[in-house]
mmCIF file of C-alpha atoms in Angstrom:
data_model
loop_
_atom_site.group_PDB
_atom_site.id
_atom_site.type_symbol
_atom_site.label_atom_id
_atom_site.label_comp_id
_atom_site.label_asym_id
_atom_site.label_seq_id
_atom_site.Cartn_x
_atom_site.Cartn_y
_atom_site.Cartn_z
ATOM 1 C CA MET A 1 0.298 -0.144 -0.113
ATOM 2 C CA LYS A 2 3.036 2.217 0.488
ATOM 3 C CA ALA A 3 4.636 1.730 -2.689
ATOM 4 C CA ALA A 4 0.939 2.760 -4.694
ATOM 5 C CA GLN A 5 0.413 5.297 -2.474
ATOM 6 C CA GLU A 6 4.122 6.895 -3.622
ATOM 7 C CA ILE A 7 2.884 6.349 -7.344
ATOM 8 C CA LYS A 8 -0.168 7.876 -6.795
ATOM 9 C CA GLU A 9 2.208 11.073 -5.659
ATOM 10 C CA TYR A 10 4.959 10.452 -8.121
ATOM 11 C CA VAL A 11 2.049 10.117 -10.834
ATOM 12 C CA SER A 12 0.447 13.132 -10.268
ATOM 13 C CA LYS A 13 2.882 14.780 -10.198
ATOM 14 C CA LEU A 14 4.016 15.193 -13.741
ATOM 15 C CA THR A 15 3.751 17.407 -16.280
ATOM 16 C CA SER A 16 3.688 17.973 -20.600
ATOM 17 C CA SER A 17 7.506 17.399 -20.441
ATOM 18 C CA ASP A 18 6.974 13.397 -18.431
ATOM 19 C CA VAL A 19 6.231 10.276 -20.587
ATOM 20 C CA LEU A 20 4.680 7.698 -18.260
ATOM 21 C CA PHE A 21 5.672 4.443 -19.169
ATOM 22 C CA CYS A 22 3.405 1.005 -17.364
ATOM 23 C CA LEU A 23 3.691 -2.545 -17.450
ATOM 24 C CA ILE A 24 0.170 -3.460 -16.831
ATOM 25 C CA THR A 25 0.242 -7.948 -15.956
ATOM 26 C CA GLY A 26 -1.217 -10.072 -14.358
ATOM 27 C CA GLY A 27 -0.978 -10.076 -10.535
ATOM 28 C CA GLY A 28 -1.141 -6.260 -10.698
ATOM 29 C CA SER A 29 -4.334 -5.661 -8.959
ATOM 30 C CA SER A 30 -2.806 -6.842 -6.027
ATOM 31 C CA LEU A 31 0.259 -5.592 -6.035
ATOM 32 C CA LEU A 32 -0.962 -2.277 -5.839
ATOM 33 C CA PRO A 33 -3.568 -1.595 -3.340
ATOM 34 C CA LEU A 34 -5.020 1.259 -2.394
ATOM 35 C CA PRO A 35 -8.336 1.498 -0.731
ATOM 36 C CA ILE A 36 -10.568 4.138 -1.646
ATOM 37 C CA GLU A 37 -11.143 5.717 2.728
ATOM 38 C CA PRO A 38 -12.286 5.409 4.762
ATOM 39 C CA ILE A 39 -12.233 1.405 3.754
ATOM 40 C CA THR A 40 -9.235 -0.010 5.107
ATOM 41 C CA LEU A 41 -6.602 -2.326 3.562
ATOM 42 C CA GLU A 42 -7.232 -5.169 6.237
ATOM 43 C CA GLU A 43 -10.905 -4.459 5.482
ATOM 44 C CA LYS A 44 -10.293 -4.808 1.525
ATOM 45 C CA SER A 45 -8.135 -7.493 1.854
ATOM 46 C CA THR A 46 -10.569 -9.633 3.512
ATOM 47 C CA LEU A 47 -13.449 -8.789 1.412
ATOM 48 C CA ILE A 48 -11.629 -10.287 -1.670
ATOM 49 C CA LYS A 49 -10.118 -13.252 0.196
ATOM 50 C CA GLN A 50 -14.845 -13.781 0.769
ATOM 51 C CA LEU A 51 -14.838 -13.838 -2.356
ATOM 52 C CA SER A 52 -12.682 -15.299 -4.174
ATOM 53 C CA ARG A 53 -13.479 -18.322 -1.551
ATOM 54 C CA ALA A 54 -16.970 -18.167 -2.329
ATOM 55 C CA GLY A 55 -15.561 -18.346 -6.258
ATOM 56 C CA ALA A 56 -15.994 -15.217 -8.253
ATOM 57 C CA THR A 57 -14.176 -15.321 -11.802
ATOM 58 C CA ILE A 58 -11.338 -12.972 -12.351
ATOM 59 C CA ASN A 59 -13.151 -10.591 -13.566
ATOM 60 C CA GLU A 60 -16.083 -10.387 -10.403
ATOM 61 C CA LEU A 61 -13.232 -9.772 -8.665
ATOM 62 C CA ASN A 62 -11.625 -7.071 -10.186
ATOM 63 C CA THR A 63 -14.601 -5.193 -11.386
ATOM 64 C CA VAL A 64 -15.687 -5.317 -7.146
ATOM 65 C CA ARG A 65 -11.767 -3.272 -6.262
ATOM 66 C CA ILE A 66 -12.023 -1.017 -9.449
ATOM 67 C CA SER A 67 -14.994 -0.061 -7.572
ATOM 68 C CA ILE A 68 -13.312 0.609 -3.669
ATOM 69 C CA SER A 69 -9.423 1.772 -5.738
ATOM 70 C CA GLN A 70 -8.299 4.951 -5.773
ATOM 71 C CA LEU A 71 -5.714 3.731 -9.203
ATOM 72 C CA LYS A 72 -7.514 1.205 -10.718
ATOM 73 C CA GLY A 73 -10.290 1.603 -13.442
ATOM 74 C CA GLY A 74 -8.696 4.606 -15.195
ATOM 75 C CA LYS A 75 -8.086 6.403 -11.814
ATOM 76 C CA LEU A 76 -3.794 6.072 -12.660
ATOM 77 C CA ALA A 77 -4.281 7.573 -15.877
ATOM 78 C CA VAL A 78 -6.974 10.249 -14.666
ATOM 79 C CA LEU A 79 -3.513 11.144 -11.987
ATOM 80 C CA GLY A 80 -1.170 11.454 -14.397
ATOM 81 C CA LYS A 81 -3.204 13.425 -16.857
ATOM 82 C CA ASN A 82 -1.037 15.800 -17.047
ATOM 83 C CA ALA A 83 1.886 14.437 -18.564
ATOM 84 C CA HIS A 84 2.631 14.434 -22.107
ATOM 85 C CA LYS A 85 1.685 10.882 -22.735
ATOM 86 C CA ILE A 86 0.752 7.861 -21.014
ATOM 87 C CA ILE A 87 2.179 4.776 -22.660
ATOM 88 C CA SER A 88 1.253 0.634 -21.254
ATOM 89 C CA LEU A 89 2.541 -1.978 -21.787
ATOM 90 C CA VAL A 90 -0.290 -5.274 -21.509
ATOM 91 C CA ILE A 91 0.795 -8.797 -20.474
ATOM 92 C CA SER A 92 -3.319 -9.922 -20.300
ATOM 93 C CA ASP A 93 -3.576 -12.880 -18.177
ATOM 94 C CA ILE A 94 -7.281 -13.183 -17.652
ATOM 95 C CA ILE A 95 -9.389 -15.572 -21.374
ATOM 96 C CA ASN A 96 -10.040 -12.931 -23.802
ATOM 97 C CA ASP A 97 -8.180 -10.409 -23.148
ATOM 98 C CA PRO A 98 -10.644 -7.491 -21.246
ATOM 99 C CA LEU A 99 -8.265 -4.516 -21.299
ATOM 100 C CA GLU A 100 -10.893 -3.614 -18.102
ATOM 101 C CA LEU A 101 -9.663 -6.223 -16.087
ATOM 102 C CA ILE A 102 -6.260 -6.846 -17.012
ATOM 103 C CA ALA A 103 -4.476 -5.876 -12.910
ATOM 104 C CA SER A 104 -7.827 -4.005 -12.707
ATOM 105 C CA GLY A 105 -7.007 -1.609 -15.220
ATOM 106 C CA PRO A 106 -5.528 1.030 -14.055
ATOM 107 C CA THR A 107 -4.908 3.021 -17.422
ATOM 108 C CA PHE A 108 -8.091 2.099 -19.002
ATOM 109 C CA GLN A 109 -10.732 4.450 -19.441
ATOM 110 C CA PHE A 110 -13.536 2.508 -18.825
ATOM 111 C CA SER A 111 -17.053 2.887 -18.043
ATOM 112 C CA LYS A 112 -19.126 1.157 -15.128
ATOM 113 C CA ASN A 113 -22.062 0.160 -17.336
ATOM 114 C CA SER A 114 -19.084 -2.280 -19.133
ATOM 115 C CA LEU A 115 -19.095 -3.600 -15.656
ATOM 116 C CA GLU A 116 -21.203 -5.956 -13.858
ATOM 117 C CA SER A 117 -22.455 -4.259 -11.024
ATOM 118 C CA PRO A 118 -20.058 -4.266 -8.089
ATOM 119 C CA GLN A 119 -23.179 -4.389 -5.857
ATOM 120 C CA LYS A 120 -24.855 -7.534 -7.531
ATOM 121 C CA ILE A 121 -21.463 -9.474 -7.400
ATOM 122 C CA LEU A 122 -21.196 -9.363 -3.814
ATOM 123 C CA GLU A 123 -25.291 -9.899 -3.241
ATOM 124 C CA LYS A 124 -24.684 -13.010 -5.636
ATOM 125 C CA PHE A 125 -22.155 -14.454 -3.256
ATOM 126 C CA ASN A 126 -24.921 -13.501 -0.147
ATOM 127 C CA LEU A 127 -21.941 -10.614 1.744
ATOM 128 C CA ILE A 128 -23.682 -7.495 1.212
ATOM 129 C CA SER A 129 -24.728 -7.643 5.079
ATOM 130 C CA THR A 130 -21.286 -8.731 6.605
ATOM 131 C CA LEU A 131 -19.995 -5.876 4.332
ATOM 132 C CA PRO A 132 -17.890 -3.084 6.794
ATOM 133 C CA GLN A 133 -20.194 0.147 6.801
ATOM 134 C CA SER A 134 -16.950 1.719 5.389
ATOM 135 C CA ILE A 135 -17.231 -0.504 1.906
ATOM 136 C CA ALA A 136 -20.795 -0.304 2.090
ATOM 137 C CA GLN A 137 -20.612 3.312 1.694
ATOM 138 C CA VAL A 138 -17.960 3.544 -0.947
ATOM 139 C CA ILE A 139 -19.802 0.532 -2.846
ATOM 140 C CA LYS A 140 -23.381 2.187 -2.330
ATOM 141 C CA LYS A 141 -21.829 6.039 -3.781
ATOM 142 C CA ASN A 142 -19.947 3.526 -6.404
ATOM 143 C CA GLU A 143 -19.502 7.315 -8.913
ATOM 144 C CA GLU A 144 -17.857 7.024 -12.105
ATOM 145 C CA VAL A 145 -15.451 10.015 -12.113
ATOM 146 C CA PRO A 146 -15.945 11.125 -15.574
ATOM 147 C CA PHE A 147 -13.223 11.738 -17.630
ATOM 148 C CA LEU A 148 -11.397 11.846 -21.151
ATOM 149 C CA ILE A 149 -8.118 10.436 -21.168
ATOM 150 C CA LYS A 150 -6.345 11.433 -24.452
ATOM 151 C CA ASN A 151 -3.367 11.079 -24.235
ATOM 152 C CA SER A 152 -2.696 7.376 -23.466
ATOM 153 C CA GLN A 153 -2.296 4.572 -25.456
ATOM 154 C CA ILE A 154 -2.355 0.875 -24.432
ATOM 155 C CA PHE A 155 -1.026 -1.638 -26.316
ATOM 156 C CA LEU A 156 -1.510 -5.578 -25.598
ATOM 157 C CA ILE A 157 1.641 -7.675 -25.981
ATOM 158 C CA GLY A 158 1.486 -10.912 -25.064
ATOM 159 C CA ASN A 159 -1.558 -13.034 -23.607
ATOM 160 C CA ASN A 160 -1.988 -16.544 -22.284
ATOM 161 C CA ARG A 161 -2.571 -17.941 -26.216
ATOM 162 C CA ASP A 162 0.991 -15.922 -26.496
ATOM 163 C CA SER A 163 2.582 -18.226 -23.962
ATOM 164 C CA ILE A 164 1.791 -21.397 -24.315
ATOM 165 C CA ALA A 165 2.021 -20.655 -28.704
ATOM 166 C CA GLY A 166 5.666 -19.896 -28.401
#
């Protein structure tokens, strides 16, 4: 979490003289945890473990992660909006390569309408009634951050199919 906070601070200070290169890979969702306040890292981790144990897919896990994160779901790119360019090189570990879900899409501009509702996912796994108040508040709010990322390019450079083909 400390590293994610430092990344947030660093990226928010970029200027038009800077280019932000990001390597987005499987596992990135776990390695870039920065929950929206007042959610604690422990609360976020517990929820993701509960979803995983209940049988949630990676798409469902990452959809919930996006909704409670300060960096996922394109929010890292929003922080870097002052950079000259944001270039993301993506290595997918998810079938069909959904760019918005690989590492929870920190530089991908997505619409919440393109993803299943986090509320519905939590209801599906009967976790709504056991949510900490902090997560319930953030999930209920679940506002889409209005933004248009004009300086971002995303390149899929590898995936599961590539790794077994060669």
